[in-house]
Coordinates of N, CA, C and O in Angstrom, one line a residue:
X600 N -47.3 25.9 -125.3 CA -46.0 25.6 -125.7 C -45.4 24.6 -124.7 O -45.7 24.6 -123.5
X601 N -44.5 23.7 -125.2 CA -43.9 22.7 -124.3 C -42.6 23.2 -123.7 O -42.2 24.3 -124.0
X602 N -42.1 22.4 -122.9 CA -40.8 22.8 -122.2 C -39.7 22.7 -123.2 O -39.5 21.8 -123.9
X603 N -38.9 23.8 -123.2 CA -37.7 23.9 -124.1 C -36.7 22.9 -123.6 O -36.0 22.3 -124.4
X604 N -36.6 22.8 -122.4 CA -35.6 21.9 -121.8 C -34.7 22.8 -120.9 O -34.0 23.6 -121.4
X605 N -34.8 22.6 -119.6 CA -34.0 23.4 -118.7 C -32.6 23.4 -119.1 O -31.9 24.4 -118.9
X606 N -32.1 22.4 -119.7 CA -30.6 22.4 -120.0 C -30.3 23.4 -121.1 O -29.3 24.0 -121.1
X607 N -31.3 23.7 -122.0 CA -31.0 24.7 -123.1 C -31.0 26.1 -122.5 O -30.2 26.9 -122.8
X608 N -32.0 26.4 -121.6 CA -32.0 27.7 -121.0 C -30.8 27.8 -120.0 O -30.1 28.9 -120.1
X609 N -30.6 26.8 -119.3 CA -29.4 26.8 -118.4 C -28.1 27.0 -119.1 O -27.2 27.8 -118.7
X610 N -28.0 26.4 -120.3 CA -26.8 26.5 -121.1 C -26.6 27.9 -121.6 O -25.5 28.5 -121.6
X611 N -27.7 28.5 -122.1 CA -27.7 29.9 -122.5 C -27.2 30.8 -121.4 O -26.3 31.6 -121.6
X612 N -27.8 30.7 -120.2 CA -27.5 31.5 -119.1 C -26.0 31.3 -118.7 O -25.3 32.3 -118.3
X613 N -25.6 30.1 -118.7 CA -24.2 29.8 -118.3 C -23.2 30.4 -119.3 O -22.2 31.0 -118.9
X614 N -23.6 30.4 -120.6 CA -22.7 31.0 -121.6 C -22.6 32.5 -121.5 O -21.6 33.1 -121.5
X615 N -23.8 33.2 -121.3 CA -23.8 34.6 -121.2 C -23.2 35.1 -119.9 O -22.5 36.1 -119.8
X616 N -23.3 34.3 -118.8 CA -22.7 34.6 -117.5 C -21.2 34.5 -117.6 O -20.4 35.2 -117.1
X617 N -20.8 33.5 -118.4 CA -19.3 33.3 -118.7 C -18.7 34.5 -119.4 O -17.6 34.9 -119.2
X618 N -19.5 35.0 -120.4 CA -19.1 36.2 -121.1 C -18.9 37.4 -120.1 O -18.0 38.2 -120.2
X619 N -19.9 37.6 -119.2 CA -19.8 38.6 -118.2 C -18.6 38.4 -117.3 O -17.8 39.3 -117.0
X620 N -18.3 37.1 -117.0 CA -17.2 36.8 -116.2 C -15.9 37.2 -116.8 O -14.9 37.7 -116.2
X621 N -15.8 37.0 -118.2 CA -14.6 37.4 -118.9 C -14.5 38.9 -118.8 O -13.3 39.4 -118.7
X622 N -15.6 39.6 -118.9 CA -15.5 41.1 -118.8 C -15.0 41.5 -117.4 O -14.2 42.5 -117.3
X623 N -15.4 40.8 -116.3 CA -14.9 41.1 -115.0 C -13.4 40.9 -115.0 O -12.6 41.6 -114.3
X624 N -12.9 39.8 -115.6 CA -11.5 39.5 -115.7 C -10.7 40.7 -116.4 O -9.6 41.1 -115.9
X625 N -11.3 41.2 -117.4 CA -10.7 42.3 -118.2 C -10.6 43.5 -117.2 O -9.5 44.1 -117.1
X626 N -11.7 43.8 -116.5 CA -11.7 44.9 -115.6 C -10.7 44.8 -114.5 O -9.9 45.7 -114.1
X627 N -10.7 43.6 -113.9 CA -9.8 43.3 -112.7 C -8.4 43.1 -113.0 O -7.5 43.5 -112.3
X628 N -8.1 42.4 -114.1 CA -6.7 42.0 -114.4 C -6.0 42.7 -115.5 O -4.8 43.0 -115.5
X629 N -6.8 43.1 -116.6 CA -6.1 43.7 -117.8 C -6.1 45.2 -117.7 O -5.0 45.8 -118.0
X630 N -7.2 45.8 -117.4 CA -7.3 47.3 -117.5 C -6.3 47.9 -116.6 O -5.6 48.9 -117.0
X631 N -6.0 47.5 -115.3 CA -5.1 48.1 -114.5 C -3.6 48.1 -115.0 O -2.8 48.9 -114.6
X632 N -3.3 47.1 -115.9 CA -2.0 46.9 -116.4 C -1.7 47.8 -117.6 O -0.5 47.9 -118.0
X633 N -2.7 48.3 -118.3 CA -2.6 49.0 -119.5 C -2.7 50.5 -119.3 O -3.5 51.0 -118.4
X634 N -2.1 51.3 -120.2 CA -2.3 52.8 -120.1 C -3.8 53.1 -120.4 O -4.4 52.5 -121.2
X635 N -4.3 54.2 -119.7 CA -5.7 54.5 -119.9 C -6.1 54.9 -121.3 O -7.2 54.6 -121.8
X636 N -5.1 55.4 -122.1 CA -5.5 55.8 -123.5 C -5.7 54.5 -124.4 O -6.2 54.7 -125.5
X637 N -5.4 53.3 -123.9 CA -5.7 52.1 -124.7 C -7.2 51.9 -124.8 O -7.7 51.2 -125.7
X638 N -7.9 52.3 -123.8 CA -9.4 52.3 -123.7 C -9.9 50.8 -123.9 O -10.9 50.6 -124.6
X639 N -9.2 49.9 -123.3 CA -9.5 48.5 -123.5 C -10.9 48.2 -122.9 O -11.7 47.4 -123.5
X640 N -11.3 48.8 -121.8 CA -12.6 48.5 -121.2 C -13.7 48.8 -122.2 O -14.6 48.0 -122.3
X641 N -13.6 50.0 -122.8 CA -14.7 50.3 -123.7 C -14.9 49.3 -124.9 O -16.0 49.0 -125.2
X642 N -13.7 48.9 -125.4 CA -13.8 47.9 -126.5 C -14.4 46.6 -126.0 O -15.2 46.0 -126.7
X643 N -14.0 46.1 -124.8 CA -14.5 44.9 -124.3 C -16.0 45.0 -123.9 O -16.7 44.1 -124.1
X644 N -16.3 46.1 -123.3 CA -17.7 46.4 -123.0 C -18.6 46.2 -124.2 O -19.6 45.5 -124.2
X645 N -18.3 46.9 -125.3 CA -19.1 46.9 -126.5 C -19.1 45.5 -127.1 O -20.2 45.0 -127.4
X646 N -18.0 44.8 -127.1 CA -17.9 43.5 -127.7 C -18.7 42.5 -126.9 O -19.5 41.7 -127.4
X647 N -18.6 42.6 -125.5 CA -19.4 41.7 -124.7 C -20.9 41.9 -124.8 O -21.6 40.9 -124.9
X648 N -21.3 43.2 -124.8 CA -22.7 43.4 -124.9 C -23.3 42.9 -126.3 O -24.3 42.3 -126.3
X649 N -22.5 43.1 -127.3 CA -23.0 42.7 -128.7 C -23.0 41.1 -128.7 O -24.0 40.6 -129.2
X650 N -22.0 40.4 -128.2 CA -22.1 39.0 -128.2 C -23.2 38.4 -127.3 O -23.9 37.5 -127.7
X651 N -23.4 39.0 -126.1 CA -24.5 38.6 -125.3 C -25.8 38.8 -125.9 O -26.7 37.9 -126.0
X652 N -26.0 40.0 -126.5 CA -27.3 40.3 -127.2 C -27.5 39.3 -128.4 O -28.6 38.9 -128.6
X653 N -26.5 39.0 -129.1 CA -26.6 38.1 -130.2 C -27.0 36.7 -129.7 O -27.9 36.1 -130.3
X654 N -26.3 36.2 -128.7 CA -26.7 34.9 -128.1 C -28.1 34.8 -127.7 O -28.8 33.9 -128.0
X655 N -28.5 35.8 -126.9 CA -29.8 35.9 -126.3 C -30.9 36.0 -127.4 O -31.9 35.3 -127.4
X656 N -30.6 36.8 -128.4 CA -31.5 37.1 -129.5 C -31.7 35.8 -130.3 O -32.9 35.5 -130.6
X657 N -30.7 35.1 -130.7 CA -30.8 33.9 -131.5 C -31.6 32.8 -130.7 O -32.5 32.2 -131.2
X658 N -31.2 32.7 -129.4 CA -31.9 31.7 -128.6 C -33.4 32.0 -128.5 O -34.3 31.2 -128.7
X659 N -33.7 33.3 -128.2 CA -35.1 33.7 -128.0 C -35.9 33.6 -129.2 O -37.0 33.1 -129.2
X660 N -35.3 34.0 -130.4 CA -36.1 33.9 -131.6 C -36.4 32.4 -132.0 O -37.5 32.1 -132.5
X661 N -35.6 31.5 -131.6 CA -35.8 30.1 -131.8 C -36.7 29.4 -130.8 O -37.5 28.5 -131.2
X662 N -36.7 29.9 -129.6 CA -37.4 29.2 -128.5 C -38.6 29.9 -127.9 O -39.3 29.4 -127.0
X663 N -38.8 31.2 -128.2 CA -39.7 32.0 -127.5 C -41.2 31.5 -127.3 O -41.8 31.7 -126.3
X664 N -41.6 30.7 -128.3 CA -43.0 30.2 -128.2 C -43.1 28.9 -127.5 O -44.2 28.3 -127.3
X665 N -41.9 28.3 -127.0 CA -42.0 27.0 -126.3 C -41.4 27.1 -124.9 O -41.1 26.1 -124.3
X666 N -41.3 28.3 -124.3 CA -40.8 28.4 -123.0 C -41.9 28.2 -122.0 O -43.0 28.8 -122.1
X667 N -41.6 27.5 -120.9 CA -42.6 27.3 -119.8 C -42.4 28.5 -118.8 O -41.5 29.3 -118.9
X668 N -43.3 28.5 -117.8 CA -43.3 29.6 -116.8 C -41.9 29.7 -116.1 O -41.4 30.8 -116.0
X669 N -41.4 28.5 -115.7 CA -40.1 28.5 -115.0 C -39.0 29.1 -115.9 O -38.1 29.8 -115.4
X670 N -39.0 28.7 -117.1 CA -37.9 29.1 -118.1 C -38.1 30.6 -118.3 O -37.1 31.3 -118.4
X671 N -39.3 31.1 -118.5 CA -39.5 32.5 -118.7 C -39.0 33.3 -117.4 O -38.3 34.3 -117.6
X672 N -39.3 32.8 -116.3 CA -38.9 33.4 -115.0 C -37.3 33.4 -114.9 O -36.7 34.4 -114.5
X673 N -36.7 32.3 -115.3 CA -35.3 32.2 -115.3 C -34.6 33.3 -116.2 O -33.7 34.0 -115.8
X674 N -35.2 33.4 -117.4 CA -34.7 34.4 -118.3 C -35.0 35.8 -117.8 O -34.1 36.7 -118.0
X675 N -36.1 36.0 -117.3 CA -36.4 37.4 -116.7 C -35.5 37.7 -115.6 O -35.1 38.9 -115.4
X676 N -35.3 36.8 -114.7 CA -34.4 37.0 -113.6 C -33.0 37.3 -114.1 O -32.3 38.3 -113.6
X677 N -32.5 36.6 -115.1 CA -31.2 36.9 -115.6 C -31.2 38.3 -116.3 O -30.3 39.0 -116.0
X678 N -32.2 38.6 -117.0 CA -32.3 40.0 -117.7 C -32.3 41.1 -116.6 O -31.5 42.1 -116.8
X679 N -33.0 40.9 -115.6 CA -33.1 41.9 -114.5 C -31.7 42.0 -113.9 O -31.2 43.2 -113.7
X680 N -31.0 40.9 -113.6 CA -29.7 41.0 -113.0 C -28.7 41.5 -114.0 O -27.7 42.3 -113.6
X681 N -28.8 41.2 -115.2 CA -27.9 41.6 -116.3 C -27.8 43.1 -116.4 O -26.7 43.7 -116.6
X682 N -29.0 43.7 -116.3 CA -29.0 45.2 -116.3 C -28.1 45.8 -115.2 O -27.3 46.7 -115.5
X683 N -28.2 45.3 -114.0 CA -27.4 45.8 -112.9 C -25.9 45.5 -113.1 O -25.1 46.3 -112.8
X684 N -25.6 44.3 -113.6 CA -24.2 43.9 -113.8 C -23.6 44.9 -114.9 O -22.5 45.4 -114.7
X685 N -24.3 45.1 -116.0 CA -23.8 45.9 -117.0 C -23.6 47.4 -116.6 O -22.7 48.1 -117.0
X686 N -24.4 47.8 -115.6 CA -24.2 49.2 -115.1 C -22.9 49.3 -114.4 O -22.2 50.3 -114.4
X687 N -22.4 48.2 -113.8 CA -21.1 48.2 -113.2 C -20.0 48.5 -114.2 O -18.9 48.9 -113.8
X688 N -20.2 48.1 -115.4 CA -19.2 48.4 -116.5 C -19.5 49.7 -117.2 O -18.9 49.9 -118.3
X689 N -20.4 50.5 -116.7 CA -20.7 51.8 -117.3 C -21.7 51.7 -118.5 O -21.9 52.7 -119.2
X690 N -22.4 50.6 -118.6 CA -23.4 50.5 -119.7 C -24.8 50.7 -119.0 O -25.3 49.8 -118.3
X691 N -25.3 51.9 -119.2 CA -26.6 52.2 -118.5 C -27.8 52.1 -119.5 O -28.9 52.1 -119.0
X692 N -27.5 52.0 -120.7 CA -28.6 51.9 -121.7 C -28.3 50.7 -122.6 O -27.4 50.7 -123.4
X693 N -29.1 49.7 -122.3 CA -29.0 48.4 -123.1 C -29.6 48.6 -124.5 O -30.5 49.5 -124.7
X694 N -29.3 47.7 -125.4 CA -29.8 47.8 -126.7 C -31.3 47.7 -126.8 O -31.9 47.1 -126.0
X695 N -31.9 48.4 -127.8 CA -33.3 48.3 -128.0 C -33.8 46.8 -128.2 O -34.8 46.4 -127.8
X696 N -32.9 46.0 -128.8 CA -33.2 44.6 -129.0 C -33.4 43.9 -127.7 O -34.3 43.1 -127.5
X697 N -32.4 44.1 -126.8 CA -32.4 43.5 -125.5 C -33.7 43.9 -124.7 O -34.4 43.1 -124.2
X698 N -34.0 45.2 -124.8 CA -35.2 45.7 -124.1 C -36.5 45.2 -124.7 O -37.4 44.9 -123.9
X699 N -36.5 45.0 -126.0 CA -37.7 44.4 -126.6 C -37.9 43.0 -126.2 O -39.0 42.5 -125.9
X700 N -36.8 42.2 -126.2 CA -36.9 40.8 -125.7 C -37.4 40.8 -124.3 O -38.2 40.0 -123.9
X701 N -36.8 41.6 -123.4 CA -37.2 41.7 -122.0 C -38.7 42.0 -121.9 O -39.4 41.3 -121.1
X702 N -39.2 43.0 -122.6 CA -40.6 43.3 -122.6 C -41.5 42.1 -123.0 O -42.5 41.8 -122.4
X703 N -41.0 41.4 -124.1 CA -41.8 40.3 -124.6 C -41.8 39.2 -123.6 O -42.8 38.5 -123.4
X704 N -40.6 38.9 -122.9 CA -40.6 37.9 -121.8 C -41.6 38.2 -120.8 O -42.3 37.3 -120.3
X705 N -41.7 39.5 -120.3 CA -42.6 39.9 -119.3 C -44.1 39.6 -119.8 O -44.9 39.1 -119.0
X706 N -44.4 40.0 -121.0 CA -45.7 39.7 -121.5 C -46.1 38.3 -121.6 O -47.1 37.8 -121.2
X707 N -45.1 37.5 -122.1 CA -45.3 36.0 -122.1 C -45.5 35.4 -120.7 O -46.4 34.6 -120.5
X708 N -44.7 35.9 -119.8 CA -44.8 35.4 -118.4 C -46.1 35.8 -117.8 O -46.8 35.0 -117.2
X709 N -46.5 37.0 -118.0 CA -47.8 37.5 -117.5 C -49.0 36.6 -118.1 O -49.9 36.2 -117.4
X710 N -48.9 36.4 -119.4 CA -50.0 35.6 -120.0 C -50.0 34.1 -119.5 O -51.1 33.6 -119.2
X711 N -48.8 33.5 -119.3 CA -48.7 32.2 -118.8 C -49.3 32.1 -117.4 O -50.0 31.2 -117.0
X712 N -48.8 33.0 -116.6 CA -49.3 33.0 -115.2 C -50.8 33.3 -115.1 O -51.5 32.6 -114.3
X713 N -51.3 34.2 -115.9 CA -52.7 34.5 -115.9 C -53.5 33.2 -116.3 O -54.5 32.9 -115.7
X714 N -53.0 32.5 -117.3 CA -53.7 31.2 -117.7 C -53.6 30.2 -116.6 O -54.6 29.5 -116.4
X715 N -52.5 30.1 -115.9 CA -52.4 29.2 -114.8 C -53.3 29.6 -113.7 O -54.0 28.7 -113.1
X716 N -53.5 30.8 -113.4 CA -54.4 31.3 -112.4 C -55.8 30.9 -112.7 O -56.6 30.5 -111.9
X717 N -56.2 31.1 -114.0 CA -57.5 30.8 -114.4 C -57.8 29.3 -114.3 O -58.8 28.9 -113.8
X718 N -56.8 28.5 -114.6 CA -56.9 27.0 -114.5 C -57.0 26.7 -113.0 O -57.9 25.9 -112.7
X719 N -56.2 27.3 -112.1 CA -56.3 27.0 -110.7 C -57.6 27.4 -110.2 O -58.3 26.6 -109.4
X720 N -58.1 28.5 -110.6 CA -59.4 29.0 -110.1 C -60.5 28.1 -110.5 O -61.4 27.7 -109.7
X721 N -60.5 27.6 -111.8 CA -61.5 26.7 -112.2 C -61.5 25.4 -111.5 O -62.5 24.9 -111.1
X722 N -60.3 24.9 -111.2 CA -60.1 23.6 -110.4 C -60.6 23.8 -109.0 O -61.3 22.9 -108.4
X723 N -60.3 24.9 -108.4 CA -60.7 25.2 -107.0 C -62.2 25.3 -106.9 O -62.8 24.6 -106.0
X724 N -62.8 26.0 -107.8 CA -64.3 26.1 -107.8 C -65.0 24.8 -108.1 O -65.9 24.4 -107.4
X725 N -64.4 24.0 -109.1 CA -65.0 22.7 -109.4 C -64.9 21.8 -108.2 O -65.9 21.1 -107.8
X726 N -63.7 21.8 -107.6 CA -63.5 20.9 -106.4 C -64.4 21.3 -105.2 O -64.9 20.5 -104.4
X727 N -64.7 22.6 -105.1 CA -65.5 23.1 -104.0 C -66.9 22.7 -104.1 O -67.6 22.4 -103.1
X728 N -67.4 22.5 -105.3 CA -68.8 22.1 -105.5 C -69.0 20.7 -104.9 O -70.0 20.4 -104.4
X729 N -67.9 19.9 -104.9 CA -68.0 18.5 -104.4 C -67.7 18.4 -102.9 O -67.8 17.4 -102.3
X730 N -67.3 19.5 -102.3 CA -67.0 19.5 -100.8 C -68.2 20.1 -100.1 O -69.0 20.9 -100.6
X731 N -68.2 19.8 -98.8 CA -69.3 20.3 -98.0 C -69.0 21.7 -97.6 O -67.9 22.1 -97.4
X732 N -70.1 22.5 -97.7 CA -70.0 23.9 -97.3 C -70.4 24.0 -95.8 O -71.5 23.5 -95.5
X733 N -69.6 24.7 -95.0 CA -69.9 24.8 -93.6 C -70.9 25.9 -93.4 O -71.0 26.9 -94.2
X734 N -71.6 25.8 -92.3 CA -72.6 26.9 -92.0 C -72.2 27.4 -90.6 O -72.0 26.6 -89.6
X735 N -72.0 28.7 -90.5 CA -71.6 29.3 -89.3 C -72.8 29.5 -88.4 O -73.9 29.3 -88.8
X736 N -72.6 29.8 -87.1 CA -73.6 30.0 -86.1 C -74.7 30.9 -86.6 O -75.9 30.6 -86.3
X737 N -74.4 32.0 -87.2 CA -75.4 32.9 -87.7 C -76.1 32.5 -89.0 O -76.9 33.3 -89.5
X738 N -75.7 31.4 -89.5 CA -76.4 30.9 -90.8 C -75.6 31.2 -92.0 O -75.9 30.7 -93.1
X739 N -74.5 31.9 -91.9 CA -73.6 32.2 -93.1 C -72.9 31.0 -93.6 O -72.5 30.1 -92.8
X740 N -72.8 30.9 -94.9 CA -72.2 29.7 -95.5 C -70.7 30.0 -95.6 O -70.3 31.1 -95.9
X741 N -69.8 29.0 -95.4 CA -68.4 29.2 -95.5 C -67.8 28.2 -96.5 O -68.1 27.0 -96.4
X742 N -66.9 28.7 -97.3 CA -66.2 27.8 -98.3 C -64.8 28.1 -98.2 O -64.4 29.3 -98.0
X743 N -63.9 27.2 -98.5 CA -62.5 27.4 -98.5 C -61.9 27.9 -99.8 O -60.8 28.3 -99.9
X744 N -62.7 27.9 -100.9 CA -62.1 28.2 -102.2 C -61.5 29.6 -102.3 O -60.5 29.8 -102.9
X745 N -62.1 30.7 -101.7 CA -61.5 32.0 -101.8 C -60.1 32.0 -101.2 O -59.1 32.5 -101.7
X746 N -60.0 31.3 -100.0 CA -58.7 31.2 -99.4 C -57.7 30.4 -100.2 O -56.5 30.7 -100.4
X747 N -58.2 29.3 -100.8 CA -57.3 28.4 -101.7 C -56.8 29.3 -102.9 O -55.7 29.2 -103.3
X748 N -57.7 30.0 -103.5 CA -57.3 30.9 -104.6 C -56.3 31.9 -104.2 O -55.3 32.1 -104.9
X749 N -56.5 32.5 -103.0 CA -55.5 33.5 -102.6 C -54.1 32.9 -102.3 O -53.1 33.5 -102.6
X750 N -54.1 31.7 -101.8 CA -52.9 31.0 -101.6 C -52.1 30.8 -103.0 O -50.9 31.0 -103.1
X751 N -52.9 30.4 -104.0 CA -52.3 30.3 -105.4 C -51.7 31.6 -105.9 O -50.6 31.7 -106.4
X752 N -52.5 32.7 -105.7 CA -52.0 34.0 -106.2 C -50.8 34.4 -105.4 O -49.8 34.8 -106.0
X753 N -50.9 34.2 -104.1 CA -49.7 34.6 -103.2 C -48.5 33.8 -103.6 O -47.4 34.4 -103.6
X754 N -48.6 32.5 -103.9 CA -47.5 31.7 -104.2 C -46.8 32.2 -105.5 O -45.6 32.3 -105.6
X755 N -47.7 32.5 -106.5 CA -47.1 33.0 -107.8 C -46.4 34.4 -107.6 O -45.3 34.6 -108.1
X756 N -46.9 35.2 -106.7 CA -46.3 36.5 -106.4 C -45.0 36.3 -105.7 O -44.0 37.0 -106.0
X757 N -45.0 35.4 -104.7 CA -43.7 35.2 -104.0 C -42.6 34.6 -104.9 O -41.5 35.0 -104.7
X758 N -43.0 33.7 -105.8 CA -42.0 33.1 -106.7 C -41.4 34.3 -107.6 O -40.2 34.4 -107.7
X759 N -42.3 35.1 -108.1 CA -41.8 36.2 -109.0 C -41.0 37.2 -108.2 O -39.9 37.6 -108.6
X760 N -41.4 37.6 -107.0 CA -40.7 38.5 -106.2 C -39.3 38.0 -105.8 O -38.3 38.7 -105.8
X761 N -39.3 36.7 -105.5 CA -38.0 36.2 -105.0 C -36.9 36.1 -106.2 O -35.8 36.1 -105.9
X762 N -37.4 36.1 -107.4 CA -36.5 36.0 -108.5 C -36.3 37.2 -109.4 O -35.5 37.2 -110.3
X763 N -37.1 38.2 -109.1 CA -37.1 39.4 -110.0 C -36.8 40.7 -109.3 O -37.2 41.8 -109.7
X764 N -36.0 40.7 -108.3 CA -35.7 41.9 -107.5 C -34.3 42.5 -107.8 O -33.9 43.5 -107.3
X765 N -33.5 41.8 -108.6 CA -32.2 42.3 -108.9 C -31.3 42.2 -107.8 O -30.2 42.8 -107.8
X766 N -31.7 41.5 -106.7 CA -30.9 41.5 -105.5 C -29.8 40.5 -105.6 O -28.8 40.6 -104.9
X767 N -30.0 39.5 -106.4 CA -29.0 38.4 -106.5 C -28.1 38.6 -107.7 O -28.0 37.7 -108.6
X768 N -27.5 39.7 -107.8 CA -26.6 40.0 -108.9 C -25.4 39.1 -108.9 O -24.7 39.1 -107.9
X769 N -25.2 38.4 -110.0 CA -24.1 37.5 -110.1 C -22.8 38.3 -110.6 O -22.9 39.3 -111.3
X770 N -21.7 37.7 -110.2 CA -20.4 38.2 -110.7 C -19.9 37.2 -111.7 O -20.1 36.1 -111.6

């Protein structure tokens, strides 16, 4: 799949984060001014979750086969953070549709990263054939490709860990 266009993914994330921002305004500004029996928060929570799910679902169904690794990671990072943000509003169980999309994102991300790793591995091994192999004092042969491969694996893990820990929860 080709790149959807960072602007489309960014626009989706900006839109849904704006919806969450509106929910924060309701909690901070509107709820304290109204009697508790109005139950405004519950109404806004449900409406916000439904609108966000609809936006994400429509976007995902249209673009899911054309997302690149970075876009998948951006969406996964948002989904991870979104769960934590929604917990702040008392929503601990997200819709089955949201969870299904999140699962699918993880599978697509895993497949794309695995394919990239196989590509990197092939290139490293191919390039190693053309390079000189060192011989140690005891006669053992030394090649840099295992180290190069581990650097690729480590960099993919570091990228994922830095963006998928739920630590950078947005308001």
